[in-house]
Every structure is written in structure tokens, then in C-alpha cells.
Coordinates of C-alpha atoms in Angstrom, one line a residue:
Chain A
X1 CA 217.3 118.7 124.7
X2 CA 217.1 114.9 125.3
X3 CA 216.7 112.2 123.1
X4 CA 213.7 109.8 123.2
X5 CA 216.0 106.9 124.3
X6 CA 218.2 109.0 127.3
X7 CA 214.5 109.8 128.1
X8 CA 213.2 106.9 128.4
X9 CA 216.6 105.1 130.4
X10 CA 216.2 108.4 133.1
X11 CA 213.1 107.4 133.1
X12 CA 213.5 103.7 133.8
X13 CA 216.2 104.3 136.6
X14 CA 213.8 106.6 138.6
X15 CA 210.9 104.2 138.5
X16 CA 212.9 100.9 139.4
X17 CA 210.8 98.9 142.0
X18 CA 211.6 95.6 143.3
X19 CA 209.8 92.9 141.4
X20 CA 208.9 89.6 141.6
X21 CA 211.1 86.8 140.0
X22 CA 210.4 87.4 136.2
X23 CA 208.4 90.3 135.8
X24 CA 210.1 93.4 133.9
X25 CA 208.9 96.5 133.3
X26 CA 210.1 99.5 131.8
X27 CA 213.0 98.7 129.0
X28 CA 211.2 96.1 126.8
X29 CA 208.1 96.3 124.3
X30 CA 206.2 95.3 126.8
X31 CA 205.7 95.3 130.1
X32 CA 205.3 92.2 131.6
X33 CA 203.9 91.2 135.7
X34 CA 202.4 87.6 137.0
X35 CA 199.0 87.9 136.7
X36 CA 198.6 83.8 138.3
X37 CA 201.5 81.0 139.3
X38 CA 201.1 80.1 135.6
X39 CA 200.7 83.3 133.6
X40 CA 202.2 86.4 132.5
X41 CA 200.3 89.0 132.3
X42 CA 201.7 91.6 129.6
X43 CA 200.9 95.2 129.2
X44 CA 202.2 97.7 126.5
X45 CA 201.0 101.1 125.3
X46 CA 201.4 103.0 121.6
X47 CA 200.3 106.7 120.7
X48 CA 199.8 107.9 117.4
X49 CA 200.2 111.3 116.4
X50 CA 198.7 113.1 113.7
X51 CA 200.6 114.4 111.3
X52 CA 203.5 113.5 113.6
X53 CA 202.8 108.8 113.2
X54 CA 200.7 109.7 110.3
X55 CA 200.5 112.2 107.5
X56 CA 196.7 112.9 107.3
X57 CA 197.2 115.1 103.9
X58 CA 198.5 110.7 102.4
X59 CA 196.6 108.7 104.6
X60 CA 192.9 108.3 106.8
X61 CA 191.8 108.4 109.8
X62 CA 191.5 105.1 109.4
X63 CA 194.7 104.2 108.6
X64 CA 195.8 106.2 112.4
X65 CA 193.2 103.9 114.1
X66 CA 194.9 100.7 112.2
X67 CA 198.0 102.0 112.9
X68 CA 197.6 103.0 117.0
X69 CA 196.3 99.0 117.4
X70 CA 198.7 97.6 115.3
X71 CA 201.5 99.3 116.9
X72 CA 200.0 98.0 120.5
X73 CA 199.5 94.2 118.8
X74 CA 203.1 94.4 117.4
X75 CA 204.8 95.2 120.8
X76 CA 202.7 92.0 122.7
X77 CA 203.7 90.1 119.2
X78 CA 207.3 90.8 120.1
X79 CA 207.1 89.3 123.6
X80 CA 205.8 86.4 121.7
X81 CA 202.3 86.6 123.6
X82 CA 199.1 86.3 122.7
X83 CA 196.2 89.4 122.6
X84 CA 193.6 89.9 125.7
X85 CA 191.9 93.1 125.4
X86 CA 192.6 96.8 124.5
X87 CA 191.8 100.8 125.9
X88 CA 191.6 103.5 123.2
X89 CA 192.1 107.2 124.5
X90 CA 191.1 109.6 122.0
X91 CA 191.9 112.9 122.7
X92 CA 191.6 115.3 119.5
X93 CA 189.5 118.8 118.3
X94 CA 185.9 119.2 118.4
X95 CA 185.1 118.3 114.6
X96 CA 187.5 114.8 114.4
X97 CA 185.8 112.0 112.8
X98 CA 185.3 109.8 115.3
X99 CA 183.6 106.6 113.1
X100 CA 186.6 106.6 110.3
X101 CA 188.9 106.6 113.2
X102 CA 187.0 103.4 114.8
X103 CA 186.6 101.8 111.4
X104 CA 190.0 101.5 111.4
X105 CA 190.6 101.0 115.2
X106 CA 188.2 98.1 115.0
X107 CA 189.1 96.5 111.6
X108 CA 192.4 95.7 113.4
X109 CA 190.9 94.8 116.8
X110 CA 188.4 92.1 115.5
X111 CA 191.6 91.1 113.3
X112 CA 194.1 90.0 115.7
X113 CA 190.7 89.5 117.9
X114 CA 191.2 91.6 121.1
X115 CA 188.0 93.7 122.2
X116 CA 188.4 97.3 122.4
X117 CA 186.8 97.7 126.7
X118 CA 187.0 101.3 127.4
X119 CA 188.9 104.0 127.4
X120 CA 188.2 107.3 127.1
X121 CA 187.6 110.9 124.5
X122 CA 188.8 114.3 125.3
X123 CA 189.1 116.8 123.1
X124 CA 192.9 118.6 122.9
X125 CA 194.2 120.7 120.1
X126 CA 196.2 117.7 118.1
X127 CA 194.8 114.8 117.5
X128 CA 196.0 111.7 119.9
X129 CA 195.5 108.4 120.2
X130 CA 196.5 105.9 122.5
X131 CA 196.0 102.1 123.0
X132 CA 196.7 100.8 125.7
X133 CA 196.9 96.3 125.5
X134 CA 197.3 93.6 127.8
X135 CA 197.9 90.2 126.5
X136 CA 198.8 87.0 128.0
X137 CA 201.8 84.7 128.0
X138 CA 201.4 80.4 129.7
X139 CA 205.2 80.3 129.6
X140 CA 207.8 82.9 130.2
X141 CA 208.0 85.7 127.5
X142 CA 210.8 86.2 125.4
X143 CA 212.6 89.3 126.7
X144 CA 215.0 91.9 124.6
X145 CA 217.5 90.8 127.2
X146 CA 218.2 87.2 126.4
X147 CA 220.8 86.8 123.0
X148 CA 223.6 85.2 123.5
X149 CA 227.2 85.5 121.7
X150 CA 226.9 83.1 118.6
X151 CA 222.8 83.1 118.7
X152 CA 221.1 83.3 115.1
X153 CA 219.7 86.6 114.4
X154 CA 216.6 86.0 112.2
X155 CA 213.5 88.5 110.9
X156 CA 210.4 87.4 109.9
X157 CA 210.7 88.9 106.7
X158 CA 211.4 91.4 104.0
X159 CA 212.2 94.9 105.1
X160 CA 211.1 98.5 103.7
X161 CA 207.8 97.8 102.4
X162 CA 206.1 100.5 104.9
X163 CA 208.9 103.3 104.6
X164 CA 208.6 102.3 100.6
X165 CA 205.0 102.9 100.7
X166 CA 205.0 106.0 102.6
X167 CA 207.9 107.4 99.6
X168 CA 204.9 106.3 96.6
X169 CA 202.2 108.4 98.8
X170 CA 204.7 111.5 98.6
X171 CA 206.1 110.9 95.2
X172 CA 201.6 110.4 94.8
X173 CA 200.9 113.6 96.6
X174 CA 203.5 115.4 94.8
X175 CA 203.3 114.6 91.1
X176 CA 199.5 115.5 91.9
X177 CA 200.3 119.2 93.2
X178 CA 202.9 119.8 90.5
X179 CA 200.0 119.2 88.1
X180 CA 198.0 122.5 89.8
X181 CA 195.5 120.0 91.0
X182 CA 194.6 117.4 88.3
X183 CA 193.4 114.2 89.1
X184 CA 196.4 111.6 89.4
X185 CA 196.4 110.0 86.1
X186 CA 195.8 105.8 86.5
X187 CA 199.3 104.6 88.5
X188 CA 200.9 100.9 88.7
X189 CA 202.8 102.3 92.0
X190 CA 203.0 99.6 94.3
X191 CA 200.2 99.6 96.3
X192 CA 201.5 96.5 98.3
X193 CA 204.0 98.9 99.9
X194 CA 200.9 101.8 100.2
X195 CA 199.3 99.3 102.0
X196 CA 202.0 97.8 104.1
X197 CA 202.6 101.8 105.7
X198 CA 198.7 102.3 105.7
X199 CA 198.1 98.7 107.5
X200 CA 201.1 97.3 108.7
X201 CA 200.2 93.9 110.9
X202 CA 202.0 92.9 114.0
X203 CA 203.0 89.1 113.3
X204 CA 201.2 87.5 116.7
X205 CA 201.1 84.5 115.2
X206 CA 205.3 84.8 114.3
X207 CA 206.0 86.0 117.6
X208 CA 204.3 82.9 118.9
X209 CA 205.9 81.0 116.6
X210 CA 209.6 82.4 118.0
X211 CA 209.1 81.7 121.5
X212 CA 207.5 78.1 121.1
X213 CA 210.8 77.8 118.9
X214 CA 213.0 78.8 121.5
X215 CA 213.9 82.1 120.5
X216 CA 216.8 83.7 123.0
X217 CA 215.1 87.8 122.2
X218 CA 213.0 90.0 119.7
X219 CA 212.2 93.1 119.2
X220 CA 209.3 94.2 116.8
X221 CA 211.3 96.3 113.8
X222 CA 209.3 99.5 114.7
X223 CA 212.4 102.5 114.7
X224 CA 214.6 100.1 112.3
X225 CA 216.0 96.8 111.5
X226 CA 219.6 98.8 112.3
X227 CA 218.0 100.8 116.0
X228 CA 216.1 98.0 117.2
X229 CA 219.3 95.3 116.8
X230 CA 220.9 97.5 118.4
X231 CA 218.2 97.7 121.6
X232 CA 219.0 94.1 121.3
X233 CA 222.8 94.1 121.8
X234 CA 222.2 97.0 124.3
X235 CA 220.0 94.9 126.4
X236 CA 221.6 91.5 126.5
X237 CA 225.0 92.7 125.7
X238 CA 226.1 91.3 122.8
X239 CA 227.5 92.6 118.9
X240 CA 225.9 91.9 116.2
X241 CA 227.4 91.0 112.4
X242 CA 224.7 90.8 110.0
X243 CA 225.4 88.7 106.5
X244 CA 222.3 90.0 104.6
X245 CA 218.8 91.7 104.1
X246 CA 216.1 90.9 102.9
X247 CA 214.4 94.0 101.1
X248 CA 211.1 93.8 100.4
X249 CA 210.1 94.4 96.6
X250 CA 210.1 98.0 95.3
X251 CA 211.8 98.8 98.8
X252 CA 215.7 100.8 98.7
X253 CA 218.5 99.1 101.1
X254 CA 218.5 102.4 103.4
X255 CA 214.5 101.6 103.4
X256 CA 214.8 98.2 104.7
X257 CA 218.1 99.1 106.8
X258 CA 216.3 102.2 108.7
X259 CA 212.9 102.6 107.6
X260 CA 210.7 102.0 110.6
X261 CA 206.8 100.5 111.5
X262 CA 207.5 97.7 108.7
X263 CA 206.4 95.2 112.7
X264 CA 208.4 92.7 111.4
X265 CA 209.9 90.9 114.5
X266 CA 213.6 90.0 114.3
X267 CA 214.9 87.1 116.8
X268 CA 218.1 85.5 117.9
X269 CA 217.8 82.0 118.8
X270 CA 220.8 79.4 119.2
X271 CA 222.4 78.1 116.3
X272 CA 220.6 74.3 117.8
X273 CA 217.5 75.4 117.2
X274 CA 215.4 74.7 114.8
X275 CA 212.4 77.2 113.2
X276 CA 210.8 74.3 110.9
X277 CA 208.2 72.6 113.2
X278 CA 206.8 76.1 115.4
X279 CA 206.7 77.8 111.7
X280 CA 204.8 75.2 110.4
X281 CA 201.8 76.7 108.0
X282 CA 203.8 80.6 108.5
X283 CA 206.8 81.9 105.8
X284 CA 209.7 80.4 107.2
X285 CA 211.8 83.6 108.9
X286 CA 215.1 84.7 106.9
X287 CA 218.6 84.6 108.5
X288 CA 220.4 88.5 109.0
X289 CA 223.3 87.1 110.7
X290 CA 224.8 86.0 114.0
X291 CA 225.5 87.7 118.1
X292 CA 229.1 88.4 118.3
X293 CA 230.7 88.4 122.1
X294 CA 232.1 92.3 121.6
X295 CA 228.9 93.9 122.6
X296 CA 230.4 97.4 120.3
X297 CA 229.8 94.7 117.3
X298 CA 228.1 96.8 114.5
X299 CA 228.6 95.1 111.3
X300 CA 227.0 94.9 108.3
X301 CA 228.2 92.8 105.5
X302 CA 231.9 93.5 107.3
X303 CA 231.2 97.8 107.5
X304 CA 230.7 99.3 111.2
X305 CA 226.9 100.7 111.0
X306 CA 225.4 103.7 112.7
X307 CA 222.5 102.5 114.8
X308 CA 220.9 105.1 116.1
X309 CA 217.3 106.0 114.5
X310 CA 215.3 108.8 114.6
X311 CA 213.9 109.7 118.2
X312 CA 211.5 112.3 119.7
X313 CA 212.9 115.0 121.4
X314 CA 213.1 116.2 124.8
Chain B
X1 CA 178.8 118.3 117.0
X2 CA 178.3 115.4 118.4
X3 CA 178.1 115.2 123.0
X4 CA 181.1 113.1 124.3
X5 CA 178.1 110.8 126.0
X6 CA 176.4 110.3 122.8
X7 CA 179.6 109.6 121.0
X8 CA 180.6 107.2 123.7
X9 CA 176.9 105.7 123.3
X10 CA 177.5 105.6 120.0
X11 CA 180.8 103.3 120.4
X12 CA 179.8 101.1 122.8
X13 CA 177.1 100.0 120.3
X14 CA 179.7 100.2 118.0
X15 CA 182.2 97.9 119.9
X16 CA 179.5 95.5 121.8
X17 CA 180.7 92.0 121.4
X18 CA 179.2 88.9 123.3
X19 CA 181.1 89.0 126.7
X20 CA 181.9 86.3 129.2
X21 CA 179.5 86.0 132.1
X22 CA 180.3 88.6 134.6
X23 CA 181.9 91.1 131.9
X24 CA 181.4 94.4 131.7
X25 CA 183.1 96.9 128.8
X26 CA 182.0 100.3 128.0
X27 CA 179.8 102.2 130.0
X28 CA 181.4 101.6 133.6
X29 CA 184.6 103.5 135.0
X30 CA 186.3 100.5 134.4
X31 CA 186.1 97.4 132.1
X32 CA 186.2 94.3 133.9
X33 CA 187.5 90.9 132.5
X34 CA 188.0 87.9 133.8
X35 CA 191.8 86.8 134.7
X36 CA 191.3 84.1 136.4
X37 CA 188.5 81.7 137.7
X38 CA 188.4 83.6 141.2
X39 CA 189.9 87.1 139.9
X40 CA 188.8 90.1 137.8
X41 CA 191.4 92.1 136.3
X42 CA 190.2 96.3 136.2
X43 CA 191.0 98.3 132.9
X44 CA 190.9 102.1 132.4
X45 CA 192.3 104.2 131.4
X46 CA 192.0 108.4 131.6
X47 CA 193.1 111.3 129.2
X48 CA 194.6 114.6 130.7
X49 CA 195.6 117.5 128.4
X50 CA 197.3 120.6 129.2
X51 CA 195.3 123.7 128.5
X52 CA 192.2 121.7 129.1
X53 CA 191.9 119.6 132.4
X54 CA 194.3 121.7 134.0
X55 CA 195.6 125.3 133.2
X56 CA 199.1 125.0 133.9
X57 CA 199.4 129.1 134.4
X58 CA 198.0 127.8 137.5
X59 CA 199.3 124.3 138.2
X60 CA 202.2 122.9 138.1
X61 CA 203.4 119.9 135.8
X62 CA 203.5 117.8 138.4
X63 CA 200.3 118.6 139.3
X64 CA 199.0 117.6 136.0
X65 CA 200.5 113.7 136.5
X66 CA 199.3 113.4 139.9
X67 CA 196.0 114.1 138.7
X68 CA 196.5 111.8 135.4
X69 CA 197.1 108.9 137.8
X70 CA 194.2 109.6 139.7
X71 CA 191.9 109.8 137.3
X72 CA 192.9 106.4 136.0
X73 CA 193.1 105.4 140.2
X74 CA 189.7 106.9 141.2
X75 CA 188.0 104.4 138.4
X76 CA 189.1 101.8 139.8
X77 CA 188.6 102.6 143.2
X78 CA 184.7 103.1 141.7
X79 CA 184.6 99.8 141.1
X80 CA 186.0 98.5 145.0
X81 CA 189.2 97.5 143.0
X82 CA 192.8 97.6 144.2
X83 CA 195.9 98.8 142.2
X84 CA 197.6 97.2 139.8
X85 CA 200.2 98.1 137.5
X86 CA 200.0 101.8 135.1
X87 CA 201.1 102.4 131.8
X88 CA 202.3 106.2 131.0
X89 CA 201.7 107.7 127.5
X90 CA 203.1 111.2 126.9
X91 CA 202.5 113.1 124.1
X92 CA 204.1 116.6 123.9
X93 CA 206.4 119.2 122.2
X94 CA 209.8 119.5 122.6
X95 CA 211.2 121.0 125.6
X96 CA 208.2 119.7 128.0
X97 CA 209.8 119.8 131.9
X98 CA 209.4 115.4 132.0
X99 CA 210.6 115.4 135.0
X100 CA 208.3 117.8 136.8
X101 CA 205.9 115.7 135.1
X102 CA 206.9 112.3 136.2
X103 CA 207.5 114.0 140.2
X104 CA 204.0 113.7 140.0
X105 CA 202.8 110.5 138.6
X106 CA 205.6 109.3 140.5
X107 CA 204.0 110.8 143.9
X108 CA 200.8 109.3 143.4
X109 CA 202.2 105.9 141.8
X110 CA 204.0 105.5 145.1
X111 CA 201.0 106.5 147.0
X112 CA 199.0 104.1 145.7
X113 CA 201.2 101.2 144.7
X114 CA 200.5 101.5 141.7
X115 CA 204.0 101.1 140.1
X116 CA 204.4 102.3 136.6
X117 CA 205.8 99.6 134.3
X118 CA 205.8 101.2 130.9
X119 CA 204.2 103.4 128.5
X120 CA 205.5 105.4 125.4
X121 CA 207.0 108.9 125.3
X122 CA 206.0 110.9 121.6
X123 CA 205.9 114.5 120.3
X124 CA 203.1 116.4 119.4
X125 CA 201.8 119.5 119.5
X126 CA 199.8 119.6 122.7
X127 CA 200.6 118.2 126.3
X128 CA 198.1 114.9 126.1
X129 CA 198.8 112.2 129.5
X130 CA 197.5 109.4 129.2
X131 CA 197.2 106.8 132.1
X132 CA 196.1 103.9 131.7
X133 CA 195.9 101.2 135.1
X134 CA 195.2 97.7 135.8
X135 CA 193.1 97.2 139.1
X136 CA 191.7 93.3 141.0
X137 CA 188.9 92.6 142.3
X138 CA 188.9 89.5 144.2
X139 CA 184.9 89.6 144.6
X140 CA 182.5 90.8 141.9
X141 CA 183.2 94.8 141.2
X142 CA 180.9 96.9 142.2
X143 CA 179.3 98.2 139.0
X144 CA 177.0 101.7 138.0
X145 CA 174.2 99.3 137.1
X146 CA 173.1 97.6 140.4
X147 CA 171.1 100.2 142.1
X148 CA 167.8 99.2 143.1
X149 CA 164.6 101.5 143.8
X150 CA 164.7 102.2 147.8
X151 CA 168.7 101.9 147.8
X152 CA 169.8 104.6 150.0
X153 CA 172.8 106.8 148.2
X154 CA 176.5 107.3 150.2
X155 CA 179.0 110.0 149.2
X156 CA 182.8 109.6 151.0
X157 CA 182.5 113.0 151.7
X158 CA 181.8 116.7 151.0
X159 CA 182.0 118.0 147.7
X160 CA 183.2 121.4 146.0
X161 CA 186.5 121.7 147.7
X162 CA 187.9 120.6 143.8
X163 CA 186.3 123.3 142.2
X164 CA 186.5 125.9 144.5
X165 CA 190.5 125.5 145.0
X166 CA 190.3 126.1 140.6
X167 CA 188.3 128.9 141.9
X168 CA 190.6 130.0 144.5
X169 CA 193.8 129.9 142.3
X170 CA 192.0 132.3 138.9
X171 CA 190.8 134.3 141.8
X172 CA 194.4 134.1 143.0
X173 CA 195.8 135.3 139.5
X174 CA 193.4 137.9 138.5
X175 CA 194.1 139.5 141.8
X176 CA 198.9 139.9 140.7
X177 CA 197.5 140.5 137.5
X178 CA 195.3 143.5 138.3
X179 CA 198.4 144.2 140.0
X180 CA 200.7 144.2 136.8
X181 CA 202.7 142.0 138.1
X182 CA 203.5 142.6 141.6
X183 CA 203.9 139.7 144.1
X184 CA 200.7 137.7 145.8
X185 CA 200.8 139.5 148.8
X186 CA 200.7 136.3 151.7
X187 CA 197.5 135.1 151.5
X188 CA 194.5 133.1 153.7
X189 CA 192.8 131.3 150.7
X190 CA 192.2 127.9 151.9
X191 CA 195.3 126.0 151.2
X192 CA 193.1 123.1 151.5
X193 CA 191.0 123.7 148.8
X194 CA 194.0 124.0 146.7
X195 CA 195.5 121.2 147.4
X196 CA 191.8 119.2 146.5
X197 CA 191.8 120.7 143.2
X198 CA 195.9 120.0 142.7
X199 CA 196.3 116.8 144.1
X200 CA 192.7 114.9 144.2
X201 CA 193.1 111.7 146.1
X202 CA 191.4 108.7 144.6
X203 CA 189.4 106.7 147.2
X204 CA 190.3 103.5 146.9
X205 CA 190.2 102.6 150.5
X206 CA 186.6 103.8 151.2
X207 CA 185.8 101.7 147.1
X208 CA 187.1 98.2 148.6
X209 CA 185.1 99.0 151.9
X210 CA 181.5 100.3 150.3
X211 CA 182.4 96.7 147.5
X212 CA 182.7 94.8 151.0
X213 CA 180.0 96.7 152.9
X214 CA 177.5 95.5 150.0
X215 CA 177.2 99.0 147.5
X216 CA 175.1 97.9 144.5
X217 CA 176.1 100.6 142.4
X218 CA 178.9 102.9 142.6
X219 CA 180.7 105.5 140.4
X220 CA 183.0 108.7 140.9
X221 CA 182.7 112.1 141.4
X222 CA 184.6 113.6 137.8
X223 CA 182.0 115.4 135.9
X224 CA 180.2 116.4 139.1
X225 CA 177.7 115.1 141.4
X226 CA 174.5 115.5 139.7
X227 CA 176.0 114.3 136.7
X228 CA 177.4 111.1 138.1
X229 CA 174.2 110.1 140.0
X230 CA 172.4 110.4 136.4
X231 CA 174.5 107.8 134.9
X232 CA 174.0 105.6 138.2
X233 CA 170.3 105.9 137.1
X234 CA 170.8 106.0 133.8
X235 CA 172.9 102.0 134.1
X236 CA 170.6 101.4 136.9
X237 CA 167.6 102.6 135.5
X238 CA 166.1 104.2 138.5
X239 CA 165.8 108.0 139.5
X240 CA 167.4 109.6 143.1
X241 CA 165.8 111.8 145.3
X242 CA 168.9 113.9 147.5
X243 CA 167.3 115.1 150.6
X244 CA 170.6 116.9 151.6
X245 CA 174.6 117.7 149.9
X246 CA 177.7 117.8 152.2
X247 CA 179.3 120.7 150.9
X248 CA 183.2 121.3 151.9
X249 CA 184.4 124.5 153.9
X250 CA 184.8 126.9 151.4
X251 CA 182.9 125.6 148.5
X252 CA 179.4 126.6 147.5
X253 CA 176.2 124.5 146.6
X254 CA 176.9 124.4 143.1
X255 CA 180.5 123.3 142.9
X256 CA 179.3 120.6 145.5
X257 CA 176.4 119.6 142.7
X258 CA 178.7 120.5 139.2
X259 CA 182.4 120.5 140.4
X260 CA 184.0 117.9 138.9
X261 CA 186.9 116.1 139.9
X262 CA 186.3 115.6 143.0
X263 CA 187.0 112.2 143.0
X264 CA 184.4 111.6 146.1
X265 CA 182.7 108.4 145.4
X266 CA 178.8 108.4 145.5
X267 CA 177.2 104.6 145.7
X268 CA 173.7 103.1 146.9
X269 CA 173.5 100.2 149.4
X270 CA 169.8 98.9 150.3
X271 CA 168.6 100.2 153.2
X272 CA 168.9 97.0 155.3
X273 CA 173.0 97.2 154.7
X274 CA 175.2 98.8 157.5
X275 CA 178.2 100.8 156.9
X276 CA 179.7 100.3 159.9
X277 CA 182.0 97.6 160.1
X278 CA 183.2 98.1 156.6
X279 CA 184.7 101.7 157.1
X280 CA 185.8 101.2 160.2
X281 CA 189.3 103.1 160.4
X282 CA 187.5 105.9 157.7
X283 CA 185.1 108.6 157.5
X284 CA 181.7 107.4 157.4
X285 CA 180.2 108.2 154.6
X286 CA 177.5 111.0 154.9
X287 CA 173.7 109.8 153.4
X288 CA 172.6 111.7 150.2
X289 CA 168.7 110.4 150.4
X290 CA 167.6 107.4 148.0
X291 CA 167.0 105.6 144.7
X292 CA 163.1 106.0 143.5
X293 CA 161.2 103.4 141.3
X294 CA 160.7 106.2 138.2
X295 CA 163.9 106.5 135.7
X296 CA 162.4 109.7 134.8
X297 CA 163.2 111.3 138.7
X298 CA 165.7 114.0 139.4
X299 CA 165.1 115.5 142.6
X300 CA 166.8 117.8 144.6
X301 CA 165.1 118.9 147.6
X302 CA 161.8 118.8 146.6
X303 CA 163.2 120.6 143.5
X304 CA 163.3 118.7 139.2
X305 CA 167.1 119.3 138.9
X306 CA 169.2 119.3 135.5
X307 CA 171.6 116.5 136.0
X308 CA 173.7 117.1 132.6
X309 CA 177.5 118.2 133.2
X310 CA 179.7 119.9 130.7
X311 CA 181.0 117.5 128.0
X312 CA 183.9 117.6 125.3
X313 CA 182.5 117.5 122.1
X314 CA 183.1 115.4 119.6

């Protein structure tokens, strides 16, 4: 059995080909290919599987559709790009409620101005939804590989809300089943957390702002802050020292450090970069720490931490 | 339960948005979006499911990978475009032989010069492989909707080989199991048919030639000749009258009429168009018949025929 990242590493070596200057293929949030002399085309695809990425007993098919679209758009956000077009392919059993699935897909498509222009529908035993998106960048996109020692590390906002939202849903479901099917009582459980889980927001405006400000490296938090910061370090050849982590209201520190699918953006920028103008009208990013010269450094509040996250197995 | 084409029709109405002049979204082999003032970007995605599109007891995972890439490239071919880049997403159970799957994906990627630049790997109960591709067209792509009454109908070559190849594999497997597991004897079964099934060839050069010659409408034979010609008729508002069908050596007439996944191209062109120059160095297309003014016409050698093919159910 091979972990997901070892498998991707193997494919990356295997599929490596000479690229045009500035092109980036496998190994970043999105692939970067030249579309015209002064513009880059971004290409990204994400797959969401019913029962794996979304527990359909806890959230709806519309939420799964939203998440599939949001996950791909978040890859465009992490390059500092703007959305182009989307292709949606749905493999699933007969009887799958396509209308409800497309409620979520269309809602995200409309909100983030990324029209669905095609795709495929096919039967399969599991529900597997793939969204492939294009994006545009009129300057150089922000890669994972550009961080340098001394760069400051920023995050677009508090972390852990999506993981906490899943926990809230699981607690509610278990409370319901403990009462042998009695209705859930009116709950004051934090709806904002549930919404962060079921309707995660790709940070497109923030990604473009970070690129405009001069970010040196960027990634979206899909595997968890520590795991994703680890990806930046591997690609950039730097380490990290994190001084503090902003935790979303109602989330735990572990959820903020390890929880995936917040789709917050983590980026690095030279100390001289000012974010104020580029983030005008947006929430100002929160300082996490600094990139260090030793690529083995993985420090959180002075303690060494493990950056390995959960991986699919092959 | 809804058929695949009714479901696609519903999504097409639902997802319709104002498009730029010349753009085509859902409803053709590939979506057509403007990429620069003088170039079109083609976007297509196809999903291949183990056990649905490919019987993994009969063909290998490498063949499934090849077919997934070939199916998407065939969509680019059917617009008269040339391949750009591919994203591959694989959802499957732990233990899936990714190396073998990528043997086929890479072989097709190399042969048709469509590099794999990214994608996603994720666990799922079924094996679902999605290939999304970009393509380029420096003039207007050939749509399904441009056929006019009186246009001649052409096909790039004999049909039915892929369906016949599947039959050959099924016959071999059943002969083997009849002998309770004894080895298959040396066979003179037609390897060319098996190869047409396991390694179908997208007709990229032929698609570009048809566009250069002035084709008015085009589609790839993925659902079967009659079903796919039916799609051209629906989009163009014409009927068809087919005089003769070229059948691949070893295939039956039914396989030629109804068999999918040959990836031959069917196209229409005004009577005045000469194909000779554009198809120089390629096999000259075979004449099938003519487009008629009555959109209900579906005639084969004078007899009315049913154009409904097999559909996924929703």
C-alpha cells in the first residue's frame, strides 16, 4: 500500500516532460500552461466521493455538489487566478438525485462566476463527482515553490471551522439516534460551523490580493494547516516556525491545525511586502510565523510538530 | 428513472447562460470558449468506469486508462481541434494498480501529444477515471448543429470493429470457462478487432482535415452510428438518408450500426466540398448518404430505422 503523496510523487516523475518556461505541471494546486504571450491558463480538477469526502447521512447532495465545485475553485484561488469555466462529470447509481446535486453545483458556479460548460454523466456503483476548472492569470501565478527563508507566513483567517462543523453534525446525529429516532430538539449548535463544513468558501478574492501584494508561495488548506504548510516547505526548500494559530470560534486547536477543507489560503511573502492595499475591503490576513532556512524545521510555538496528514491509500 | 440524454437536456436548459458569440456550451462533443481574439479553447471530459465501460476480466487496467484518454481526445477530434493538455482524476479502491492504469493513460497521452498536467487521486468503492482535456482551434470548430439539407454524410472508415472486438473477447472468455479453466488454445481470432476495442484511436488528423475541407457538422461515433447521426440531426434540424454502411472486416452490420466506441468521425459537408486535398495522406472518407429537409427522416437503405442507443439511467 502506498500513500497518496508517494503515489503522486511517482506519477509526477513518470509524467515529467520538458515544459515551456514558466509552466508548472503536476505538484501544485493547479497546473500552469501558457495560453497566450501575456496570459497563463490554470487547470485543476478535484473529485468528491459520496461517503468518503461527504457523509450523505449528515449533509445533502447539494452540499456535495457545492463542495466539489468549491474544491476546484480553491485550487485556482491558491494560484492567485480568476475562474474560467468548469466541466462536471458525475458517475453514480441510477436514482441519484441529479437535480439536488446540481442545485449545489450551480449555486457555487453562479456565486464564483465559473459557468459549467460541459461534462459527462455515467452510471457507477459509487457517487463520484469530478469538477475540472480552468482559470486565468494575467501575471505569473503564485506557486508552492517560491517561499524563501525569512518570508512571513500568513493565513486568510481563523482555521478549523469546517472540521468543527463536521463534529457538530456528527454529535447531532448521534444525539438523535440515542433518542431512538425522536426529533432533534431546537439546537443552539453553531450554524456557522455547520455552514463552514457544508458550504466551504474558496478564497478567490484573497488569492488574487495575495498575488497582487507579492506573495512568494501559496496553498489552500485542504489537508490541514500543518500538512499544507509542509507541502510549501517541500516545494520551496524551507522550514517553518509558527508562533500562533488563529482558531475559529467553536473549533479546537487540533481542528485548526489538522482539519482539512477550510479552503483558507496560506501564503508566504517577503517581510518588506505590505498587504494593506491589496487586501483593501477584505479581511486582513493573520500572521502565523516565518519561513526558516533549514528545510527540516517544523516548529509550532517552539515545539517540533508532525506535518503528516490523512492520505488516501493506493 | 430518466435516460441520459433527457437528463443532459434538463441540465443544458438549467445551466444555459448568455455566451459570447461563437461559444457553445453543453450539447456538443466539447465546449467551445473564446481564449483569444483568434483562437478557441475546447473543453471536454469523459468518465470511464471499471465494470461499466470496460470489463476488467476481459481487458487490462492499461486498456481502461487508454480508453479514458482516447474518449476525451475523440471529443476534441470531433470539433476539428488539436489536443492541448489533460487532467486525470482517479477514484478507486486501495490496491488499484495505478502503474498499470497510467501505462495506458501515458501511452495515449504521448501518442496524441496531450500531456497530463495534473489531476486528483482519491479512494472510492468503484474505479472511476475521468480525463478532462483542453483543445485548440485556430478557426471555428465544427459543431453538431451546422448540417443543412443536401449535405453529404461521410464517415472516416469502416465501423463496428470495437463492438466486434468485445464480442471476440467475450467468446474467448466463455470458451475458456467451458473448459473449466484450461488455457485458451492458440487462437486465430482477429487481433485487429480486439485491438479496436481495447485501444480505440481518436481520429484527430481526420477531424482537422474535415474542418479544413469545410465540414458543416461532425460527431464521433461513441454511442453507435445511428444514435450519433441522430444527435447531429437533432442539433441541425435535418434528417438523414443512408445508402450504405462500411462494415469493418469481421464485424456484423448490427455492430457497425449500433456499436459504440469506434471513435470514427461522422461528418456532413456541402456537396460542393472536395475532401481530396484536406485528406491527402489520410484514408479518404466513405460516403454514407445525404441530409434531408425533413427532421424526422431516419432512413437506412430505404427503411425507417430507430436511432435510440443505449443510455445510462438516472
